Short mmCIF file of C-alpha atoms in Angstrom, two decimals:
data_model
loop_
_atom_site.label_atom_id
_atom_site.label_comp_id
_atom_site.label_asym_id
_atom_site.label_seq_id
_atom_site.Cartn_x
_atom_site.Cartn_y
_atom_site.Cartn_z
CA MET A 1 101.23 81.66 51.45
CA MET A 2 102.23 78.05 52.02
CA ASP A 3 105.04 79.29 54.25
CA LEU A 4 102.56 81.21 56.30
CA TYR A 5 100.36 78.16 56.83
CA ALA A 6 103.35 75.99 57.60
CA ALA A 7 104.30 78.33 60.44
CA VAL A 8 100.82 79.09 61.67
CA ILE A 9 99.30 75.63 61.79
CA PRO A 10 101.64 73.98 64.30
CA GLN A 11 101.61 77.06 66.54
CA ALA A 12 97.88 77.68 66.32
CA PRO A 13 96.69 75.31 69.08
CA TYR A 14 98.88 77.09 71.62
CA ILE A 15 97.76 80.57 70.61
CA ILE A 16 94.11 79.53 70.53
CA GLY A 17 94.65 77.84 73.88
CA ALA A 18 96.20 80.96 75.40
CA TYR A 19 93.48 83.31 74.17
CA GLY A 20 90.80 80.78 75.01
CA LEU A 21 92.05 80.49 78.58
CA ILE A 22 92.10 84.26 78.97
CA TRP A 23 88.58 84.71 77.64
CA VAL A 24 87.17 81.81 79.63
CA GLY A 25 88.97 83.06 82.74
CA LEU A 26 87.85 86.68 82.45
CA LEU A 27 84.27 85.88 81.48
CA GLY A 28 84.04 83.14 84.08
CA PHE A 29 85.19 85.52 86.81
CA VAL A 30 82.66 88.19 85.84
CA TYR A 31 79.87 85.64 85.43
CA MET A 32 80.52 84.06 88.82
CA VAL A 33 80.81 87.34 90.69
CA PHE A 34 77.64 88.73 89.11
CA GLY A 35 75.82 85.51 89.85
CA ARG A 36 76.82 85.64 93.50
CA ILE A 37 75.99 89.35 93.79
CA GLY A 38 72.56 88.70 92.27
CA ARG A 39 71.84 85.89 94.71
CA LEU A 40 72.98 87.95 97.67
CA GLU A 41 70.83 90.92 96.60
CA LYS A 42 67.80 88.67 96.27
CA GLU A 43 68.37 87.17 99.71
CA LEU A 44 68.81 90.64 101.17
CA ARG A 45 65.54 91.83 99.64
CA VAL A 46 63.66 88.84 101.03
CA LEU A 47 65.12 89.41 104.48
CA GLU A 48 64.42 93.14 104.45
CA GLU A 49 60.84 92.53 103.39
CA SER A 50 60.29 90.03 106.16
CA ILE A 51 61.75 92.46 108.66
CA GLU A 52 59.39 95.17 107.41
CA ARG A 53 56.42 92.82 107.66
CA ARG A 54 57.33 91.92 111.18
CA ALA A 55 57.68 95.58 112.10
CA LYS A 56 54.18 96.34 110.72
CA SER A 57 52.36 93.48 112.37
CA MET B 1 119.40 104.76 130.83
CA ALA B 2 116.68 103.40 128.55
CA LYS B 3 119.28 101.90 126.28
CA SER B 4 121.11 100.00 129.00
CA ASN B 5 117.73 98.84 130.28
CA SER B 6 116.87 97.35 126.89
CA TRP B 7 120.26 95.71 126.78
CA ARG B 8 119.64 94.10 130.19
CA GLN B 9 116.26 92.84 129.04
CA PHE B 10 117.80 91.49 125.85
CA LYS B 11 120.45 89.62 127.83
CA ALA B 12 117.86 88.26 130.25
CA ILE B 13 115.68 86.75 127.49
CA LEU B 14 118.67 85.36 125.64
CA ARG B 15 120.08 83.89 128.86
CA LYS B 16 116.73 82.24 129.60
CA ASP B 17 116.84 80.49 126.20
CA LEU B 18 120.47 79.47 126.61
CA VAL B 19 120.00 78.14 130.15
CA MET B 20 116.99 76.14 129.09
CA GLU B 21 118.90 74.74 126.14
CA LEU B 22 121.93 73.86 128.25
CA ARG B 23 119.66 72.04 130.68
CA THR B 24 117.59 70.08 128.15
CA LYS B 25 119.88 70.15 125.06
CA GLU B 26 116.69 69.60 123.16
CA MET B 27 117.13 72.02 120.26
CA ILE B 28 120.72 71.15 119.46
CA THR B 29 120.15 67.39 119.61
CA SER B 30 116.95 67.43 117.58
CA MET B 31 118.40 69.75 114.94
CA GLY B 32 121.70 67.86 114.81
CA LEU B 33 119.95 64.53 114.54
CA TYR B 34 117.77 65.92 111.80
CA ALA B 35 120.90 67.00 109.89
CA LEU B 36 122.38 63.50 110.28
CA LEU B 37 119.18 61.87 109.06
CA THR B 38 119.17 64.19 106.04
CA MET B 39 122.66 62.95 105.22
CA VAL B 40 121.40 59.36 105.29
CA VAL B 41 118.72 60.40 102.82
CA TYR B 42 121.41 62.02 100.66
CA GLN B 43 123.33 58.74 100.65
CA ILE B 44 120.19 57.11 99.26
CA ALA B 45 119.75 59.89 96.72
CA LEU B 46 123.35 59.59 95.50
CA ALA B 47 123.59 55.80 95.82
CA GLU B 48 123.37 55.08 92.10
CA ALA B 49 125.33 58.13 90.94
CA GLY B 50 128.63 56.23 90.95
CA ASP B 51 132.15 57.15 92.05
CA SER B 52 133.02 59.35 89.10
CA PHE B 53 130.26 61.75 90.11
CA ASP B 54 131.75 64.86 91.73
CA VAL B 55 129.72 65.43 94.90
CA ARG B 56 131.13 68.94 95.17
CA LEU B 57 128.86 70.01 92.30
CA VAL B 58 125.71 69.31 94.31
CA MET B 59 127.16 69.79 97.79
CA PRO B 60 126.12 73.49 98.16
CA GLY B 61 122.55 72.60 97.30
CA LEU B 62 122.56 69.59 99.59
CA ILE B 63 123.83 71.43 102.64
CA TRP B 64 121.40 74.30 102.23
CA VAL B 65 118.48 71.93 101.83
CA ALA B 66 119.54 70.31 105.10
CA PHE B 67 120.02 73.67 106.82
CA ILE B 68 116.74 75.19 105.70
CA PHE B 69 114.66 72.27 106.95
CA MET B 70 116.76 72.02 110.08
CA SER B 71 116.24 75.73 110.77
CA MET B 72 112.48 75.37 110.43
CA LEU B 73 112.55 72.55 112.96
CA GLY B 74 114.50 74.74 115.39
CA LEU B 75 112.39 77.85 114.84
CA ASN B 76 109.18 75.95 115.35
CA ARG B 77 110.54 74.31 118.49
CA SER B 78 111.72 77.55 120.01
CA PHE B 79 108.26 79.12 119.73
CA VAL B 80 106.28 76.04 120.68
CA HIS B 81 108.22 76.15 123.97
CA GLU B 82 107.40 79.81 124.46
CA LYS B 83 103.74 79.19 123.79
CA ASP B 84 103.29 76.00 125.82
CA GLN B 85 104.94 77.45 128.89
CA GLY B 86 103.21 80.79 128.52
CA CYS B 87 106.55 82.60 128.22
CA ILE B 88 105.42 84.96 125.48
CA ASP B 89 102.33 85.94 127.44
CA ALA B 90 104.43 86.58 130.53
CA LEU B 91 106.92 88.60 128.50
CA LEU B 92 104.12 90.69 127.04
CA LEU B 93 102.75 91.43 130.49
CA SER B 94 106.15 92.49 131.79
CA PRO B 95 107.48 95.92 130.84
CA VAL B 96 109.83 94.54 128.16
CA ASP B 97 110.08 96.54 124.94
CA ARG B 98 108.63 94.61 121.99
CA PRO B 99 111.70 95.16 119.77
CA VAL B 100 113.86 93.64 122.51
CA ILE B 101 111.84 90.42 122.31
CA PHE B 102 112.43 90.27 118.57
CA PHE B 103 116.17 90.77 118.83
CA ALA B 104 116.57 88.37 121.74
CA LYS B 105 114.68 85.56 119.98
CA PHE B 106 116.50 86.38 116.73
CA ALA B 107 119.89 86.17 118.45
CA GLY B 108 118.99 82.92 120.21
CA ASN B 109 117.79 81.25 117.02
CA LEU B 110 120.81 82.51 115.11
CA LEU B 111 123.13 81.11 117.77
CA PHE B 112 121.56 77.64 117.80
CA LEU B 113 121.40 77.51 114.02
CA MET B 114 125.06 78.50 113.67
CA VAL B 115 126.17 75.95 116.26
CA VAL B 116 124.38 73.08 114.51
CA GLU B 117 125.58 74.25 111.09
CA LEU B 118 129.17 74.40 112.24
CA LEU B 119 128.86 70.95 113.81
CA SER B 120 127.17 69.27 110.87
CA LEU B 121 129.31 70.73 108.09
CA PRO B 122 132.47 68.79 109.11
CA VAL B 123 130.36 65.65 109.43
CA PHE B 124 129.03 66.23 105.93
CA SER B 125 132.55 66.65 104.52
CA PHE B 126 133.70 63.57 106.45
CA LEU B 127 130.89 61.45 105.03
CA PHE B 128 130.75 62.73 101.47
CA LEU B 129 133.89 64.61 100.51
CA GLN B 130 136.71 62.33 101.69
CA GLY B 131 139.44 61.68 99.17
CA ARG B 132 138.12 64.41 96.89
CA VAL B 133 140.01 67.47 95.88
CA GLY B 134 139.84 70.01 98.70
CA PHE B 135 137.99 73.28 98.67
CA GLY B 136 138.88 75.60 95.83
CA ASN B 137 138.89 78.75 97.92
CA PRO B 138 139.80 79.41 101.57
CA VAL B 139 137.44 77.57 103.91
CA TRP B 140 136.60 80.70 105.90
CA LEU B 141 134.58 81.92 102.93
CA ILE B 142 132.06 79.18 103.72
CA GLY B 143 131.87 80.56 107.25
CA VAL B 144 130.93 83.94 105.75
CA VAL B 145 128.05 82.39 103.79
CA LEU B 146 126.87 80.45 106.82
CA LEU B 147 126.73 83.60 108.92
CA GLY B 148 125.18 85.77 106.19
CA ALA B 149 122.44 83.33 105.29
CA SER B 150 121.75 82.31 108.89
CA ILE B 151 121.07 85.95 109.81
CA GLY B 152 118.35 86.14 107.17
CA ILE B 153 116.95 82.72 108.06
CA SER B 154 116.68 83.45 111.79
CA GLY B 155 115.54 87.05 111.37
CA VAL B 156 112.65 86.36 109.02
CA GLY B 157 112.10 82.95 110.63
CA THR B 158 111.56 84.57 114.02
CA LEU B 159 108.69 86.63 112.60
CA LEU B 160 107.12 83.77 110.63
CA ALA B 161 107.46 81.20 113.42
CA THR B 162 105.83 83.60 115.89
CA MET B 163 102.87 83.68 113.52
CA THR B 164 102.69 80.02 112.56
CA VAL B 165 102.91 78.76 116.13
CA ASN B 166 99.40 80.17 116.56
CA THR B 167 97.99 78.50 113.45
CA LYS B 168 96.43 75.08 113.02
CA GLY B 169 99.24 73.58 110.96
CA LYS B 170 102.23 74.94 113.00
CA ASP B 171 105.30 73.32 111.37
CA VAL B 172 103.65 72.64 108.00
CA MET B 173 102.40 76.20 107.91
CA LEU B 174 105.91 77.45 108.68
CA ALA B 175 107.27 75.55 105.66
CA VAL B 176 104.53 76.90 103.38
CA LEU B 177 105.34 80.50 104.33
CA PHE B 178 109.06 80.20 104.94
CA VAL B 179 110.44 78.42 101.88
CA PRO B 180 109.08 80.78 99.19
CA ILE B 181 109.98 83.88 101.22
CA MET B 182 113.50 82.51 101.66
CA TYR B 183 113.98 81.64 98.01
CA PRO B 184 116.17 84.65 97.00
CA LEU B 185 118.40 84.18 100.04
CA LEU B 186 118.81 80.44 99.55
CA ARG B 187 119.55 80.84 95.86
CA ALA B 188 122.31 83.34 96.64
CA ALA B 189 123.64 81.22 99.51
CA VAL B 190 123.94 78.19 97.23
CA GLY B 191 125.63 80.34 94.59
CA ALA B 192 128.14 81.72 97.06
CA THR B 193 128.83 78.30 98.59
CA PHE B 194 129.34 76.86 95.12
CA ALA B 195 131.83 79.59 94.24
CA ALA B 196 133.69 78.97 97.50
CA VAL B 197 133.80 75.19 97.08
CA ILE B 198 134.72 74.93 93.40
CA GLY B 199 137.30 77.70 93.22
CA GLY B 200 139.15 78.77 90.11
CA PRO B 201 139.64 82.11 88.39
CA GLY B 202 136.91 84.66 88.99
CA THR B 203 135.10 82.63 91.63
CA VAL B 204 136.07 84.97 94.44
CA THR B 205 134.36 87.85 92.62
CA THR B 206 131.30 85.66 92.03
CA PHE B 207 131.37 84.78 95.69
CA TRP B 208 131.27 88.41 96.84
CA LEU B 209 128.57 89.26 94.29
CA TYR B 210 126.36 86.54 95.74
CA MET B 211 127.27 87.71 99.24
CA ALA B 212 126.16 91.25 98.33
CA TRP B 213 122.83 89.71 97.33
CA VAL B 214 122.68 87.85 100.65
CA ALA B 215 123.53 91.05 102.55
CA ALA B 216 120.84 93.03 100.70
CA PHE B 217 118.27 90.37 101.54
CA ASP B 218 119.36 90.35 105.19
CA VAL B 219 119.14 94.11 105.57
CA ILE B 220 115.79 94.54 103.81
CA MET B 221 114.00 91.47 105.08
CA VAL B 222 115.21 91.62 108.68
CA ALA B 223 114.26 95.30 108.81
CA ILE B 224 110.76 94.48 107.56
CA ALA B 225 110.49 91.51 109.92
CA TYR B 226 111.53 93.76 112.80
CA ALA B 227 108.99 96.41 111.84
CA LEU B 228 106.18 93.85 111.57
CA TYR B 229 107.07 91.96 114.74
CA GLU B 230 105.51 94.50 117.04
CA PHE B 231 102.12 94.03 115.35
CA VAL B 232 102.31 90.26 115.17
CA ILE B 233 103.32 89.54 118.74
CA GLY B 234 100.58 91.51 120.44
CA VAL B 235 97.49 89.74 119.03
CA MET C 1 73.09 99.15 99.01
CA LYS C 2 74.99 101.65 96.94
CA ARG C 3 76.10 100.42 93.58
CA ASN C 4 79.45 101.50 92.28
CA PRO C 5 78.78 102.92 88.81
CA LEU C 6 82.50 103.44 88.20
CA ALA C 7 83.14 99.70 88.56
CA GLU C 8 80.53 98.87 85.93
CA ILE C 9 81.79 101.57 83.58
CA MET C 10 85.32 100.23 84.01
CA LEU C 11 84.12 96.69 83.39
CA GLY C 12 82.42 97.75 80.15
CA LEU C 13 85.34 99.88 78.97
CA GLY C 14 87.86 97.22 79.93
CA GLY C 15 85.92 94.57 78.06
CA LEU C 16 85.65 96.84 75.04
CA LEU C 17 89.35 97.73 75.03
CA THR C 18 90.56 94.15 75.48
CA THR C 19 88.22 92.96 72.71
CA ALA C 20 89.50 95.77 70.49
CA ALA C 21 93.08 94.82 71.33
CA PHE C 22 92.30 91.22 70.41
CA PHE C 23 91.19 92.23 66.92
CA MET C 24 94.03 94.74 66.57
CA ALA C 25 96.53 92.06 67.50
CA PHE C 26 95.36 89.70 64.77
CA PHE C 27 94.27 92.05 62.01
CA TRP C 28 96.29 95.23 62.37
CA ALA C 29 99.59 94.72 64.17
CA PRO C 30 102.22 93.34 61.80
CA GLY C 31 103.36 89.79 62.35
CA THR C 32 106.94 89.20 63.36
CA SER C 33 109.20 86.60 61.91
CA TYR C 34 112.22 84.63 63.08
CA PRO C 35 115.66 85.51 61.74
CA ASP C 36 115.31 82.65 59.24
CA GLY C 37 112.12 84.16 57.81
CA ARG C 38 109.53 81.82 59.32
CA VAL C 39 106.44 83.62 60.63
CA ASP C 40 106.34 84.00 64.41
CA PHE C 41 102.66 83.59 65.09
CA ALA C 42 103.08 82.87 68.81
CA GLN C 43 104.20 86.47 69.36
CA LYS C 44 100.46 87.29 69.39
CA ILE C 45 100.29 85.83 72.89
CA PHE C 46 102.42 88.78 74.04
CA TYR C 47 99.50 91.23 73.68
CA PHE C 48 97.62 89.52 76.48
CA HIS C 49 100.28 87.72 78.47
CA VAL C 50 102.20 90.88 79.37
CA PRO C 51 99.15 93.03 80.31
CA VAL C 52 97.86 90.26 82.56
CA ALA C 53 101.30 89.90 84.18
CA GLU C 54 101.67 93.65 84.74
CA ALA C 55 98.17 93.74 86.19
CA SER C 56 99.08 90.94 88.60
CA PHE C 57 102.06 92.95 89.88
CA LEU C 58 100.05 96.16 90.17
CA VAL C 59 97.13 94.58 91.99
CA PHE C 60 99.56 92.88 94.37
CA ILE C 61 100.75 96.35 95.46
CA PHE C 62 97.32 96.80 97.04
CA THR C 63 97.77 93.68 99.14
CA ALA C 64 100.81 95.28 100.74
CA PHE C 65 99.25 98.76 100.81
CA TYR C 66 96.04 97.67 102.54
CA GLY C 67 98.08 95.37 104.77
CA ILE C 68 99.98 98.41 106.04
CA ARG C 69 96.74 100.38 106.35
CA PHE C 70 95.20 97.57 108.36
CA LEU C 71 98.13 97.28 110.76
CA MET C 72 98.03 101.03 111.32
CA THR C 73 94.29 101.45 111.79
CA ARG C 74 93.04 97.95 112.73
CA GLU C 75 89.90 98.55 110.70
CA ARG C 76 88.49 95.33 109.31
CA ILE C 77 87.59 96.82 105.95
CA TYR C 78 91.29 97.16 105.07
CA ASP C 79 91.88 93.50 105.73
CA THR C 80 88.94 92.64 103.47
CA LYS C 81 90.37 94.94 100.80
CA ALA C 82 93.80 93.35 101.08
CA ARG C 83 92.27 89.89 100.82
CA ILE C 84 90.28 90.79 97.71
CA ALA C 85 93.32 92.40 96.11
CA THR C 86 95.23 89.16 96.72
CA GLU C 87 92.37 87.16 95.20
CA VAL C 88 92.46 89.25 92.05
CA THR C 89 96.26 88.88 92.06
CA LEU C 90 95.92 85.10 92.23
CA PHE C 91 93.49 85.16 89.32
CA PHE C 92 95.86 87.22 87.16
CA VAL C 93 98.86 85.19 88.26
CA LEU C 94 97.20 81.96 87.13
CA LEU C 95 96.28 83.50 83.77
CA THR C 96 99.86 84.75 83.35
CA MET C 97 101.22 81.32 84.16
CA ALA C 98 98.85 79.56 81.75
CA THR C 99 99.54 81.88 78.81
CA GLY C 100 103.24 82.00 79.63
CA ILE C 101 103.56 78.23 79.63
CA LEU C 102 101.86 77.98 76.24
CA TRP C 103 104.13 80.67 74.82
CA THR C 104 107.22 78.97 76.26
CA ARG C 105 106.17 75.71 74.62
CA VAL C 106 106.07 77.38 71.20
CA GLU C 107 109.10 79.64 71.45
CA TRP C 108 111.50 77.61 73.59
CA GLY C 109 110.18 74.16 72.78
CA VAL C 110 109.66 73.26 76.43
CA TRP C 111 106.72 73.71 78.76
CA TRP C 112 108.85 74.98 81.60
CA GLN C 113 112.32 76.40 82.01
CA TRP C 114 113.95 77.28 85.34
CA GLU C 115 115.12 80.71 84.32
CA PRO C 116 115.12 83.77 86.61
CA ARG C 117 111.83 85.36 85.55
CA LEU C 118 109.89 82.11 85.50
CA THR C 119 111.40 80.97 88.78
CA THR C 120 110.67 84.18 90.66
CA TYR C 121 107.18 84.31 89.20
CA PHE C 122 106.61 80.73 90.30
CA ILE C 123 107.71 81.77 93.80
CA LEU C 124 105.23 84.66 93.59
CA THR C 125 102.49 82.17 92.75
CA LEU C 126 103.43 80.07 95.77
CA LEU C 127 103.45 83.16 98.01
CA VAL C 128 99.99 84.21 96.87
CA ILE C 129 98.69 80.69 97.49
CA ALA C 130 100.46 80.60 100.87
CA TYR C 131 98.63 83.81 101.81
CA PHE C 132 95.31 81.99 101.55
CA VAL C 133 96.61 78.84 103.22
CA LEU C 134 97.70 81.05 106.13
CA ARG C 135 94.29 82.71 106.33
CA ASN C 136 92.54 79.38 106.42
CA SER C 137 94.65 78.04 109.24
CA VAL C 138 94.05 80.86 111.74
CA GLU C 139 90.74 80.76 113.54
CA ASP C 140 90.83 83.96 115.58
CA GLU C 141 89.61 86.77 113.35
CA GLU C 142 91.98 89.48 114.53
CA LYS C 143 95.00 87.21 114.47
CA ARG C 144 94.09 86.10 110.96
CA ALA C 145 93.90 89.69 109.76
CA VAL C 146 97.18 90.73 111.40
CA TYR C 147 99.11 87.66 110.22
CA ALA C 148 97.74 87.92 106.70
CA SER C 149 98.66 91.61 106.54
CA ALA C 150 102.18 90.94 107.78
CA PHE C 151 102.67 88.07 105.37
CA GLY C 152 101.22 90.07 102.49
CA ILE C 153 103.74 92.85 103.09
CA LEU C 154 106.62 90.38 103.33
CA ALA C 155 105.48 88.45 100.26
CA PHE C 156 105.16 91.60 98.18
CA ILE C 157 108.97 91.96 98.18
CA ASP C 158 109.11 89.21 95.57
CA ALA C 159 107.04 91.22 93.08
CA PRO C 160 109.68 93.88 92.31
CA ILE C 161 112.36 91.18 92.31
CA SER C 162 110.43 89.19 89.73
CA PHE C 163 109.70 92.30 87.71
CA PHE C 164 113.27 93.59 87.52
CA ILE C 165 115.19 90.32 87.51
CA THR C 166 115.31 90.00 83.72
CA ARG C 167 117.09 93.33 83.69
CA TRP C 168 119.59 92.34 86.41
CA LEU C 169 120.56 88.83 85.43
CA ASN C 170 121.16 86.94 82.24
CA SER C 171 117.69 85.80 81.37
CA ILE C 172 116.33 84.30 78.20
CA HIS C 173 112.95 85.82 78.94
CA PRO C 174 112.44 88.67 76.45
CA ILE C 175 112.75 92.26 77.67
CA VAL C 176 110.47 94.24 75.43
CA PHE C 177 110.83 97.71 76.91
CA GLY C 178 114.14 99.41 77.60
CA GLY C 179 116.22 96.29 77.10
CA GLY C 180 118.80 97.50 74.62
CA GLU C 181 118.89 97.48 70.82
CA SER C 182 116.74 94.48 70.02
CA SER C 183 113.92 95.61 72.30
CA GLY C 184 111.14 98.05 71.50
CA LEU C 185 108.09 97.71 69.28
CA GLU C 186 106.70 99.08 66.07
CA THR C 187 104.11 101.81 66.63
CA SER C 188 101.07 99.72 65.68
CA MET C 189 102.26 96.89 67.94
CA LEU C 190 102.87 99.33 70.76
CA ILE C 191 99.39 100.85 70.39
CA THR C 192 97.79 97.39 70.39
CA PHE C 193 99.75 96.52 73.50
CA ILE C 194 98.81 99.73 75.31
CA VAL C 195 95.12 99.23 74.49
CA ALA C 196 95.27 95.71 75.89
CA GLN C 197 97.20 96.89 78.95
CA VAL C 198 94.83 99.75 79.77
CA GLY C 199 91.84 97.48 79.22
CA MET C 200 93.31 94.83 81.48
CA LEU C 201 94.00 97.33 84.27
CA MET C 202 90.41 98.57 84.00
CA LEU C 203 89.21 94.98 84.26
CA GLY C 204 91.44 94.50 87.28
CA TYR C 205 89.90 97.54 88.96
CA ALA C 206 86.39 96.38 88.07
CA PHE C 207 87.02 92.85 89.39
CA TYR C 208 88.32 94.28 92.63
CA GLN C 209 85.32 96.57 93.06
CA LEU C 210 82.82 93.86 92.17
CA ARG C 211 84.32 91.44 94.66
CA LEU C 212 84.34 94.19 97.28
CA ARG C 213 80.66 94.83 96.65
CA GLU C 214 79.96 91.13 97.00
CA GLU C 215 81.75 91.05 100.35
CA GLU C 216 79.85 94.11 101.56
CA LEU C 217 76.55 92.52 100.59
CA ARG C 218 77.54 89.32 102.35
CA GLU C 219 78.45 91.17 105.54
CA ARG C 220 75.15 93.06 105.51
CA LEU C 221 73.28 89.82 105.01
CA GLU C 222 75.04 88.19 107.95
CA ALA C 223 74.25 91.22 110.10
CA LEU C 224 70.58 91.09 109.11
CA LYS C 225 70.40 87.36 109.80
CA ILE C 226 71.76 87.91 113.29
CA GLU C 227 69.22 90.70 113.78
CA ILE C 228 66.35 88.43 112.78
CA GLY C 229 67.63 85.58 114.86
CA ASP C 230 67.42 87.63 118.04
#
């Protein structure tokens, strides 16, 4: 068991770093794209509504 | 009939470039001067290395660094001329086949590049290699590398320079696109030059292996450059 | 605006599979050890580093593919698709580089080594970045699309070189599949790897579709704005 810890502990920061980067990267990408899509959809709705209002009046 | 027509057009464009160069000598002097300046920089780089340092070990790398930057200077120049004087536009209006334009510019750039390379290589040996042991293998092998690599450089360079001359950065943009695309060719060219310079058992085989790599790059990349040229030049 | 249900399904499935692969890698797949018996914990990076790298190569194919499609049809949508594919490639390339560098530090003791695979992959990174630098420096829209397509096709040539170079030259980069006696994996490791790989490819597809949807929305918005402005 001591052997296991001796090997794992010095290597751990790099493995945690690698997996951390991947998770942060993937989640960050999804979060950013969804955020932008949400904003764009909202803007589109506002614009479409204003166009409709103008068409009615 | 069509074939001989293309050949005439090819010769006409090439002659135009050569005549202009003979009149102004602009390309050859600027590229040659650039090569000389690079050698001054090399002197600075090697200044503290001492006399026991064998320059032949880094010489292949040094000459290809000089040649790659020199070739970008020449390529950029050759298309800036075309653009400033409206040559390309005039060529596109005239009934010249698009592939002919590619091959004529390719041949012109190859010619200028080879001339400056062949002029600057003896100067390089004169400045850096005097008193050293001579080349390990026959000198003509270096000529083979020069030709092989220059074909790839001018072929792909013709396509890339045609593009970058229309961008904001021009010469900087050419470097950004050109150097990474050229990496496999340059690596093989340095390997082949090294084998030719150092000599010794087995180096001739190594040399031809690297040359096969150079040849493969030339065939594939120049074919792709040729196929893409038609699209790039029209817009 | 039509949603793309497939993209969201793929995103969910991809997330699920990669998460599953993460747990499989640490709790199911056997650990490997060095010849001297020490435990090789860093090998766990393999389960994500390789799928991300393979995904970067595969997505890059679409840059070249849509580049060719654009040059043949001159339809703007193909240029947009090629650009998005290159964006996703850049994202995967950066993740590959980051995980690779950390793995190299553990296994080889250095952060960086100029060996064939790393060198050609570094060149690939530069090419993908150069693609965007080129786009930014051309103002005319049609020229930008044509140049980017041409450069994307030319740049793609480096991907197969980088992929196969460890099999052609002497490289210290490990060859896990089809690289002679010492290569190959135990079944549980292989299954973990495949789960991670499939999940990552699904994520790649989902990212591409999501970005495409974003671009479509943006274009529609611009069109509407122009309409209102008149």
